[in-house]
Coordinates of C-alpha atoms and ligand atoms in Angstrom, one line a residue:
X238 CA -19.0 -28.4 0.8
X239 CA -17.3 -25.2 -0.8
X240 CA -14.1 -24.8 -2.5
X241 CA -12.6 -21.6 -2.1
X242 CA -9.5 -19.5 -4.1
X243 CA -7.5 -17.2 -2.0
X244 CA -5.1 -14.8 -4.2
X245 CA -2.2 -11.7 -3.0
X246 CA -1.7 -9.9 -5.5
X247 CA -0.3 -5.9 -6.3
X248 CA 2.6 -5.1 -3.9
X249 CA 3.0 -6.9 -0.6
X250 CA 1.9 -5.5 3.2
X251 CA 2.4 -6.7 6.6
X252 CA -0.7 -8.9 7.3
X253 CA -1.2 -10.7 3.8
X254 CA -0.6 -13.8 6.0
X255 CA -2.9 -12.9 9.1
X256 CA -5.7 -12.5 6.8
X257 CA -4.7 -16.4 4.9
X258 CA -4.5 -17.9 8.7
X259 CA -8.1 -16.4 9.2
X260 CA -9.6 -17.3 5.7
X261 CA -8.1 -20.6 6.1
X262 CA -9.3 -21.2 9.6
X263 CA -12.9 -20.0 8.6
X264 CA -13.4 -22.1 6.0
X265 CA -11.9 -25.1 7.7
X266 CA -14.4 -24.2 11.0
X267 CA -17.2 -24.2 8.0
X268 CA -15.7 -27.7 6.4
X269 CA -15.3 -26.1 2.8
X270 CA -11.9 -26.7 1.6
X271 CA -9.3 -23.6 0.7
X272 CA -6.6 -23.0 -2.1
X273 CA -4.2 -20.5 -2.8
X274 CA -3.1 -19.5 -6.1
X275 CA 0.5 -18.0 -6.1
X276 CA 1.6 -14.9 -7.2
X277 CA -1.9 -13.1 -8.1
X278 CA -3.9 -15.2 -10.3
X279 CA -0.9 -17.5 -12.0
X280 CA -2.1 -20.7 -10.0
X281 CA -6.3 -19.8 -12.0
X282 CA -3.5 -20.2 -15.5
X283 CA -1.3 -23.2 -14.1
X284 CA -2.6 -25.7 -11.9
X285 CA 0.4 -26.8 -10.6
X286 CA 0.4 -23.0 -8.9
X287 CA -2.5 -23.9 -6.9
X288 CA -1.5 -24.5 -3.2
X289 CA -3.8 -26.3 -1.1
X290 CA -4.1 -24.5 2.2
X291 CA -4.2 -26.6 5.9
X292 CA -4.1 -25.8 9.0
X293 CA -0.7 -27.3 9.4
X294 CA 1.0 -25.3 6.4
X295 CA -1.0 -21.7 7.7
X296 CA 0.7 -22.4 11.6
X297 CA 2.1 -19.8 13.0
X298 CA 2.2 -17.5 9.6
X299 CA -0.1 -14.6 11.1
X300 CA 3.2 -12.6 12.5
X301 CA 4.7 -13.0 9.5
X302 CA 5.8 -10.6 7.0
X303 CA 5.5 -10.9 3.0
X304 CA 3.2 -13.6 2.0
X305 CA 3.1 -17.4 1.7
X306 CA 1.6 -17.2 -1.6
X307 CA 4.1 -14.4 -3.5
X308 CA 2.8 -11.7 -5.5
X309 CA 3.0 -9.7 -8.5
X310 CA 2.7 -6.2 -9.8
X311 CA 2.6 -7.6 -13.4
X312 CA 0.0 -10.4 -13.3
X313 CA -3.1 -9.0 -14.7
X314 CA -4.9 -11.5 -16.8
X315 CA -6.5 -9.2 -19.3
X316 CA -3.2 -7.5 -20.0
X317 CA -0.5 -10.2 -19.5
X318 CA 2.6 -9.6 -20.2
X319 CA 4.0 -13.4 -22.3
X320 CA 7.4 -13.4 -23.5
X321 CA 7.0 -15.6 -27.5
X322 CA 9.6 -17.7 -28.6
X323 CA 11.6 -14.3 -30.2
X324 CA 11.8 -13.7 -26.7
X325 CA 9.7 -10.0 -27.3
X326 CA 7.2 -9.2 -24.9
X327 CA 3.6 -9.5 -26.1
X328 CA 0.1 -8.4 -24.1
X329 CA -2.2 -11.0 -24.2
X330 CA -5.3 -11.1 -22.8
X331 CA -5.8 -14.7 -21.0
X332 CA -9.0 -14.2 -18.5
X333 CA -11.2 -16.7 -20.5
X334 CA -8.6 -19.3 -19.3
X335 CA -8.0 -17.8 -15.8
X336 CA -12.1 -18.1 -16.0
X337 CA -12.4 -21.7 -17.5
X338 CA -9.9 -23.2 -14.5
X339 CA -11.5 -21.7 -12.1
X340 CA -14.8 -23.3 -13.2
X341 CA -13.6 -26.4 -13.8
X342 CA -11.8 -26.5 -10.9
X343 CA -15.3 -25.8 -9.0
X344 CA -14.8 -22.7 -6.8
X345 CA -17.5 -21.2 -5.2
X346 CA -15.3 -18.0 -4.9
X347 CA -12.6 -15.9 -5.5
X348 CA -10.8 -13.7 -2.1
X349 CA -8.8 -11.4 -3.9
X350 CA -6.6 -9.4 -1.7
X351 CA -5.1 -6.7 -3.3
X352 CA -5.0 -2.5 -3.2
X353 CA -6.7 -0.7 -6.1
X354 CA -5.0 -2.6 -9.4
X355 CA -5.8 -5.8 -7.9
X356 CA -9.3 -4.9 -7.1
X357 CA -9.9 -3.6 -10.2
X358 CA -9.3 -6.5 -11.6
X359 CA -11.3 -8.6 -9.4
X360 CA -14.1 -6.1 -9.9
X361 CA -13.6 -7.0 -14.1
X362 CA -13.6 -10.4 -13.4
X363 CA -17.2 -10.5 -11.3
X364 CA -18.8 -7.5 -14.2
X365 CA -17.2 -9.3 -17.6
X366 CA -17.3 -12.9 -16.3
X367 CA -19.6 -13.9 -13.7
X368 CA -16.8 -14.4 -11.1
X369 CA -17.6 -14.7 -7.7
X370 CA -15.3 -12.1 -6.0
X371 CA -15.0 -10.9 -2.6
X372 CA -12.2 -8.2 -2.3
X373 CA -10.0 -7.6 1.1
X374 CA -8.4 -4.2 1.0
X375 CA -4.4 -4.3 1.4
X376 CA -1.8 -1.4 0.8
X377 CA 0.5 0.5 3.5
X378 CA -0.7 3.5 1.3
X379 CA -4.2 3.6 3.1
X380 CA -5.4 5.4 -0.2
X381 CA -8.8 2.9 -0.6
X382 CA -11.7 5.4 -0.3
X383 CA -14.4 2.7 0.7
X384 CA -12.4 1.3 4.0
X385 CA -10.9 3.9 6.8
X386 CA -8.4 2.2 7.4
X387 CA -6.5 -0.7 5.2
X388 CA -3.8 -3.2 7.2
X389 CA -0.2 -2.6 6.1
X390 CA -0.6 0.9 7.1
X391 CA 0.2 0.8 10.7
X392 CA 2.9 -1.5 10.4
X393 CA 4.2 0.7 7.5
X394 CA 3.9 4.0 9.7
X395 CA 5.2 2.4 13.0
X396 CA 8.6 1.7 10.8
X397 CA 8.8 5.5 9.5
X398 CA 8.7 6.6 13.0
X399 CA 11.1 4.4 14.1
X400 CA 13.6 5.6 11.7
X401 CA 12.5 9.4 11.8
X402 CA 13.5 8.9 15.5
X403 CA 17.1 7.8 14.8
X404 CA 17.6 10.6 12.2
X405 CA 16.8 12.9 15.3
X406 CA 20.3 12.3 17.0
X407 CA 22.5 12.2 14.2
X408 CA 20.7 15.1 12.6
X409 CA 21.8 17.0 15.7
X410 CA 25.2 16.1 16.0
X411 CA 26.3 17.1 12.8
X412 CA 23.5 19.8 13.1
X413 CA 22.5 19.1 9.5
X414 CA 18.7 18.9 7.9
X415 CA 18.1 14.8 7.3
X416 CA 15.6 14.9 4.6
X417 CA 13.8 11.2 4.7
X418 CA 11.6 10.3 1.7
X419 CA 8.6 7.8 2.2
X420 CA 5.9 5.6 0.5
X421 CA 2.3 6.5 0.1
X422 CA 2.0 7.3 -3.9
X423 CA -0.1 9.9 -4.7
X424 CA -1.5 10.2 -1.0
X425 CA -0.4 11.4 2.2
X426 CA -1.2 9.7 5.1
X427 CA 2.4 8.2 6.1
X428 CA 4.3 10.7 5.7
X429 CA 2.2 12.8 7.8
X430 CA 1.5 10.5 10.2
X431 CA 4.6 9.1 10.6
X432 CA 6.2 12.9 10.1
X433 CA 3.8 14.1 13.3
X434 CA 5.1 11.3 15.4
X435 CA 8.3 11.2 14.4
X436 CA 8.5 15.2 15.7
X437 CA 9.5 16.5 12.2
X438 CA 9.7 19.8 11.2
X439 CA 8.4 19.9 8.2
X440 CA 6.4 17.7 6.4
X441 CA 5.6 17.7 2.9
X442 CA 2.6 15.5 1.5
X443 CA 1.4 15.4 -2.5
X444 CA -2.5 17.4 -1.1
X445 CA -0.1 20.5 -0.3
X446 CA 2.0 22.0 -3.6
X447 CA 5.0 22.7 -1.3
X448 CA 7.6 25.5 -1.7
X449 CA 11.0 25.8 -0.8
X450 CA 11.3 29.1 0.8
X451 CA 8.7 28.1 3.3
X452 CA 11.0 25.1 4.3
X453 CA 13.9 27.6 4.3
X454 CA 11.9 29.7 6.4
X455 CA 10.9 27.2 9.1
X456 CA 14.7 26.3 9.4
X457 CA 15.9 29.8 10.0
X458 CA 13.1 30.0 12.8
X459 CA 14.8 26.5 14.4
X460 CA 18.3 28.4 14.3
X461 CA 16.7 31.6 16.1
X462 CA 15.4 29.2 18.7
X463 CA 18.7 27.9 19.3
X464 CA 17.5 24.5 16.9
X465 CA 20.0 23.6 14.8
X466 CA 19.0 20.9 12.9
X467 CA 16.1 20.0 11.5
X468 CA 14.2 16.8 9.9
X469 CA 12.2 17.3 6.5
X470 CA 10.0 14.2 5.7
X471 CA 8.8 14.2 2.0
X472 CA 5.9 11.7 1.1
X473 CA 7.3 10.3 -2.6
X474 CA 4.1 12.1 -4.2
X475 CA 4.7 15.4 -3.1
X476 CA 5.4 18.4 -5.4
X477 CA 6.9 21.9 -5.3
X478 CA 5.1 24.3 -8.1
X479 CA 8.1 23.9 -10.0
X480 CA 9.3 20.2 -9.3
X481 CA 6.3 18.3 -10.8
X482 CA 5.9 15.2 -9.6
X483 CA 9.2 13.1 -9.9
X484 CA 9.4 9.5 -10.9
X485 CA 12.0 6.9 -11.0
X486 CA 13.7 6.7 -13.9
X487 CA 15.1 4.3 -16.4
X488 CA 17.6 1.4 -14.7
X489 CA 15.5 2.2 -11.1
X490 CA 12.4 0.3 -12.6
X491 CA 11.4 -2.4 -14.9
X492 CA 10.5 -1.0 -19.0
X493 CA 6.7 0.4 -18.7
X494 CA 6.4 1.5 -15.0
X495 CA 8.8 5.0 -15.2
X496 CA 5.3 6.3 -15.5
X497 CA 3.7 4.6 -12.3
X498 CA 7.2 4.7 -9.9
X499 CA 7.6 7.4 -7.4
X500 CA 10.8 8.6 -6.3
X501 CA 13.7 11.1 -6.1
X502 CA 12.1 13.9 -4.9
X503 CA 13.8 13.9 -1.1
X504 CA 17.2 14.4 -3.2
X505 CA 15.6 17.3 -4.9
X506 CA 14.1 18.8 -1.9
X507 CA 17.8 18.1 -0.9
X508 CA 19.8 19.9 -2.8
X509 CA 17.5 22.9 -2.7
X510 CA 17.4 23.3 1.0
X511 CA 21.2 23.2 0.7
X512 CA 20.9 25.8 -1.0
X513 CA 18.3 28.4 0.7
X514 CA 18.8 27.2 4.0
X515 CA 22.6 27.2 3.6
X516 CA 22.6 24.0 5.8
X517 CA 24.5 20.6 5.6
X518 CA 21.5 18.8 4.4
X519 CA 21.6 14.8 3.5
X520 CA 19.0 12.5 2.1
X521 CA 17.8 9.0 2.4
X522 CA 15.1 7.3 0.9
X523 CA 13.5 4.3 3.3
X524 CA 11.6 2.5 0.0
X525 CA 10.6 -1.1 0.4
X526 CA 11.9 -1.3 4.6
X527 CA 8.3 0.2 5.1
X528 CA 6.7 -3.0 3.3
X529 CA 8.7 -5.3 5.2
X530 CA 8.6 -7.3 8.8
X531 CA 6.3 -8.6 11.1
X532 CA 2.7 -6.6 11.3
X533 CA 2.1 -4.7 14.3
X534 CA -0.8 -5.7 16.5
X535 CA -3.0 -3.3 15.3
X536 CA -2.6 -4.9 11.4
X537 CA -2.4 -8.1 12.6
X538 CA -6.0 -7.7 14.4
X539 CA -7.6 -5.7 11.1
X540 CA -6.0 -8.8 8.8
X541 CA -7.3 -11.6 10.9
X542 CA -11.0 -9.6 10.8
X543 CA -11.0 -8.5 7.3
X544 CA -10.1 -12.5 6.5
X545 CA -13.2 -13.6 8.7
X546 CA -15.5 -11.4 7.3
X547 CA -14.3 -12.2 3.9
X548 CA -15.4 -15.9 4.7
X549 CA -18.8 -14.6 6.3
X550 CA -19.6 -12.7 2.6
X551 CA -18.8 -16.3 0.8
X552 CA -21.1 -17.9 3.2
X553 CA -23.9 -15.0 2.6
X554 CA -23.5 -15.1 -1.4
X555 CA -22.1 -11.3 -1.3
X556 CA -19.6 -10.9 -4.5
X557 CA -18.6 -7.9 -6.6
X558 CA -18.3 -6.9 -2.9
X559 CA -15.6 -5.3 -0.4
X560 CA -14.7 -5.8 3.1
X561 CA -14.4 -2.6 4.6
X562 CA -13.8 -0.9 8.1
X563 CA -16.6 1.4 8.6
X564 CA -16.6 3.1 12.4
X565 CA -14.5 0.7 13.5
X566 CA -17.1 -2.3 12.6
X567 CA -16.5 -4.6 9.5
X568 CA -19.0 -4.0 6.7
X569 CA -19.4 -4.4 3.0
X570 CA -19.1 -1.8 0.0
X571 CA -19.4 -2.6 -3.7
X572 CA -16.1 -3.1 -4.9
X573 CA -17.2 -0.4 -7.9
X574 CA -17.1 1.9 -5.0
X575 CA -14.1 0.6 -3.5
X576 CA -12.1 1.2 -7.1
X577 CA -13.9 4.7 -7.8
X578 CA -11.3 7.1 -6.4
X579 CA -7.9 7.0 -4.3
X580 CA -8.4 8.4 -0.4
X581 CA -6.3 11.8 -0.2
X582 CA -5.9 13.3 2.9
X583 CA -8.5 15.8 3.8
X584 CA -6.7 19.4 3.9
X585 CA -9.0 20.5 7.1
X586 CA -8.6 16.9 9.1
X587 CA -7.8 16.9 12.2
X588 CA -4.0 15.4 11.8
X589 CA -3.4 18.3 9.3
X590 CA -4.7 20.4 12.1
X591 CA -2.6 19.1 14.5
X592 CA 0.7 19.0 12.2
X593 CA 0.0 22.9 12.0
X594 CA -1.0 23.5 15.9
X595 CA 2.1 21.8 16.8
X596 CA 4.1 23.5 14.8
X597 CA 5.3 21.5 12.3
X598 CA 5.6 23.3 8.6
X599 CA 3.7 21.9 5.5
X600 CA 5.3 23.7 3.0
X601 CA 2.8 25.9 2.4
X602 CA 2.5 29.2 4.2
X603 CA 4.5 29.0 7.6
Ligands
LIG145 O1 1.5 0.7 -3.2 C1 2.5 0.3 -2.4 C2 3.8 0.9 -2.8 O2 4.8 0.5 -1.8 C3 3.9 2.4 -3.0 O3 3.9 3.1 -1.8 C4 5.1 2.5 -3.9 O4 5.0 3.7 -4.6 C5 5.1 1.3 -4.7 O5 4.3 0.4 -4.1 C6 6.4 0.7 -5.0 O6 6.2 -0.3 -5.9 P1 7.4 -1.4 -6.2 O7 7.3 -2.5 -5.2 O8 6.9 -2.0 -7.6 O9 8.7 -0.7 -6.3

């Protein structure tokens, strides 16, 4: 019989929980027994973290938002943030210990389901301590290089839409320009394809350096075809020439991520179209909404396979490994590979194609 470690870590998705149902059911099918350790790695450092994981308590958790375990963006056991008795914060590095209970506890393997932090991590843990890792890609980003598609994604995009949508009809009432900021970090792929479904007019992504006169332009061209409004989505990550890239500052974030936090630049593109465009022009920012709620069938499908073939790797001895979706078929990729680069999106792809066909403006030329 195997014992098995199941672990959420880095910032949540829709379908953490599909792809614990499926792990859980896999290994149960296989009689090994399964654990959880909550938030990230904190039940491999405290024992009384580790869940032990049933059928009964994994019921009816695949449409579920969030996950059952919890998760952390500041749990990474060879950089730890521990609070001494002066009550300053201190790094330590505690992976010997993460190591030692997961030994003595007698794991066969680690499923480490996480984006790129957390699979780097996992990927440190199999190359600095003989770790047996599988990794199962996770962020509504879709920035992993290895895997075309990550779950979290859909769900995230399907809940962009849905508000780009409603900004449609209040955006033409008031005939004002609703600028509507949204996830993705330093990649793409929501904001444009949410922005193409959502029947923007402009979309503005962190591959294209934008500027505002193009915007201003593509406005003026709505108002000489009797368009009065108009709806700018702006991925968090994007950048005019002179904008930079804008992050959240002090009192928006905890000390020591400023540098890592997206966010603010829909009120800058905000109060420059007000500007150039001489237009009414609000902003909103949709933040964490896009992380929350139930997956969408699509994520909830990827989750439960991704989970399964997570199990099939344990059984075939694959670690340091990834599961990936590669032409719609699950494979594996070395988690090395996996870590190597974020996925941008390509500048001559078809949906940046499309974007431009149908008219919408990128912020480049127009
Ligand atoms: O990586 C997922 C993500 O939601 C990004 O799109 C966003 O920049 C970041 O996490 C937000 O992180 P936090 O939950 O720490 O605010």
């Amino acid at each position: 019989m195997k014992k098995i470690v199941i672990s959420t870590g880095g910032g949540d998705a829709p379908g953490l929980n599909a792809v614990i149902y499926s792990v859980v059911k896999a290994s149960l099918a296989r009689e090994w027994e399964v654990y959880g350790s909550r938030s990230g790695y904190k039940g491999l450092l405290d024992p009384d973290e580790l869940v032990r994981l049933t059928s009964e308590n994994v019921a009816d958790i695949t449409p579920t938002g969030g996950t059952i375990l919890g998760s952390t963006n500041k749990g990474n056991p060879f950089a730890m943030p521990i609070e001494n008795l002066a009550g300053e914060i201190q790094i330590r590095d505690v992976s010997e210990r993460v190591m030692n209970n997961f030994t003595r506890m007698g794991f066969a393997c680690h499923i480490a389901v996480g984006g790129d932090g957390s699979l780097e991590i996992a990927h440190q843990f199999a190359t600095e301590k003989g770790m047996p890792v599988i990794g199962v890609p996770k962020t509504i980003d879709n920035d992993l290089e290895a895997t075309q598609m990550t779950f979290g994604f859909d769900t995230a995009v399907s809940t962009a839409t849905e508000a780009i949508d409603k900004l449609h009809s209040t955006a033409k009432s008031h005939d004002r320009v609703m600028v509507v900021e949204v996830m993705g970090r330093d990649s793409g792929w929501i904001a444009l394809s949410s922005g193409i479904s959502g029947g923007a007019d402009v979309v503005l992504i962190p591959e294209i350096p934008f500027n505002i006169e193009s915007i201003c332009r593509k406005i003026s061209d709505n108002e000489l075809h009797g368009k009065h409004y108009a709806i700018i989505v702006v991925a968090e990550g994007a950048c005019a020439h002179e904008s930079g890239k804008i992050h959240k500052t002090d009192g928006q974030c905890e000390v020591g991520r400023q540098e890592l936090l997206l966010g603010g630049i829909g009120e800058w593109v905000a109060s420059k179209v007000r500007t150039c465009a001489a237009k009414d022009t609000r902003s909103m920012v949709l933040g964490h909404l896009q992380r929350g709620g139930s997956p969408t069938t699509f994520d909830r499908l990827l989750a439960l396979r991704f989970g399964a073939a997570a199990v099939r790797m344990a059984e075939n001895n694959q670690f340091d490994q990834m599961v990936a979706l590669v032409n719609g078929e699950m494979e594996t990729v070395p988690l090395a590979e996996a870590i190597k680069q974020r996925k941008k999106v390509p500048l001559h792809s078809d949906k940046i194609m499309t974007a431009r066909d149908i008219g919408i403006c990128l912020g480049d030329d127009y």
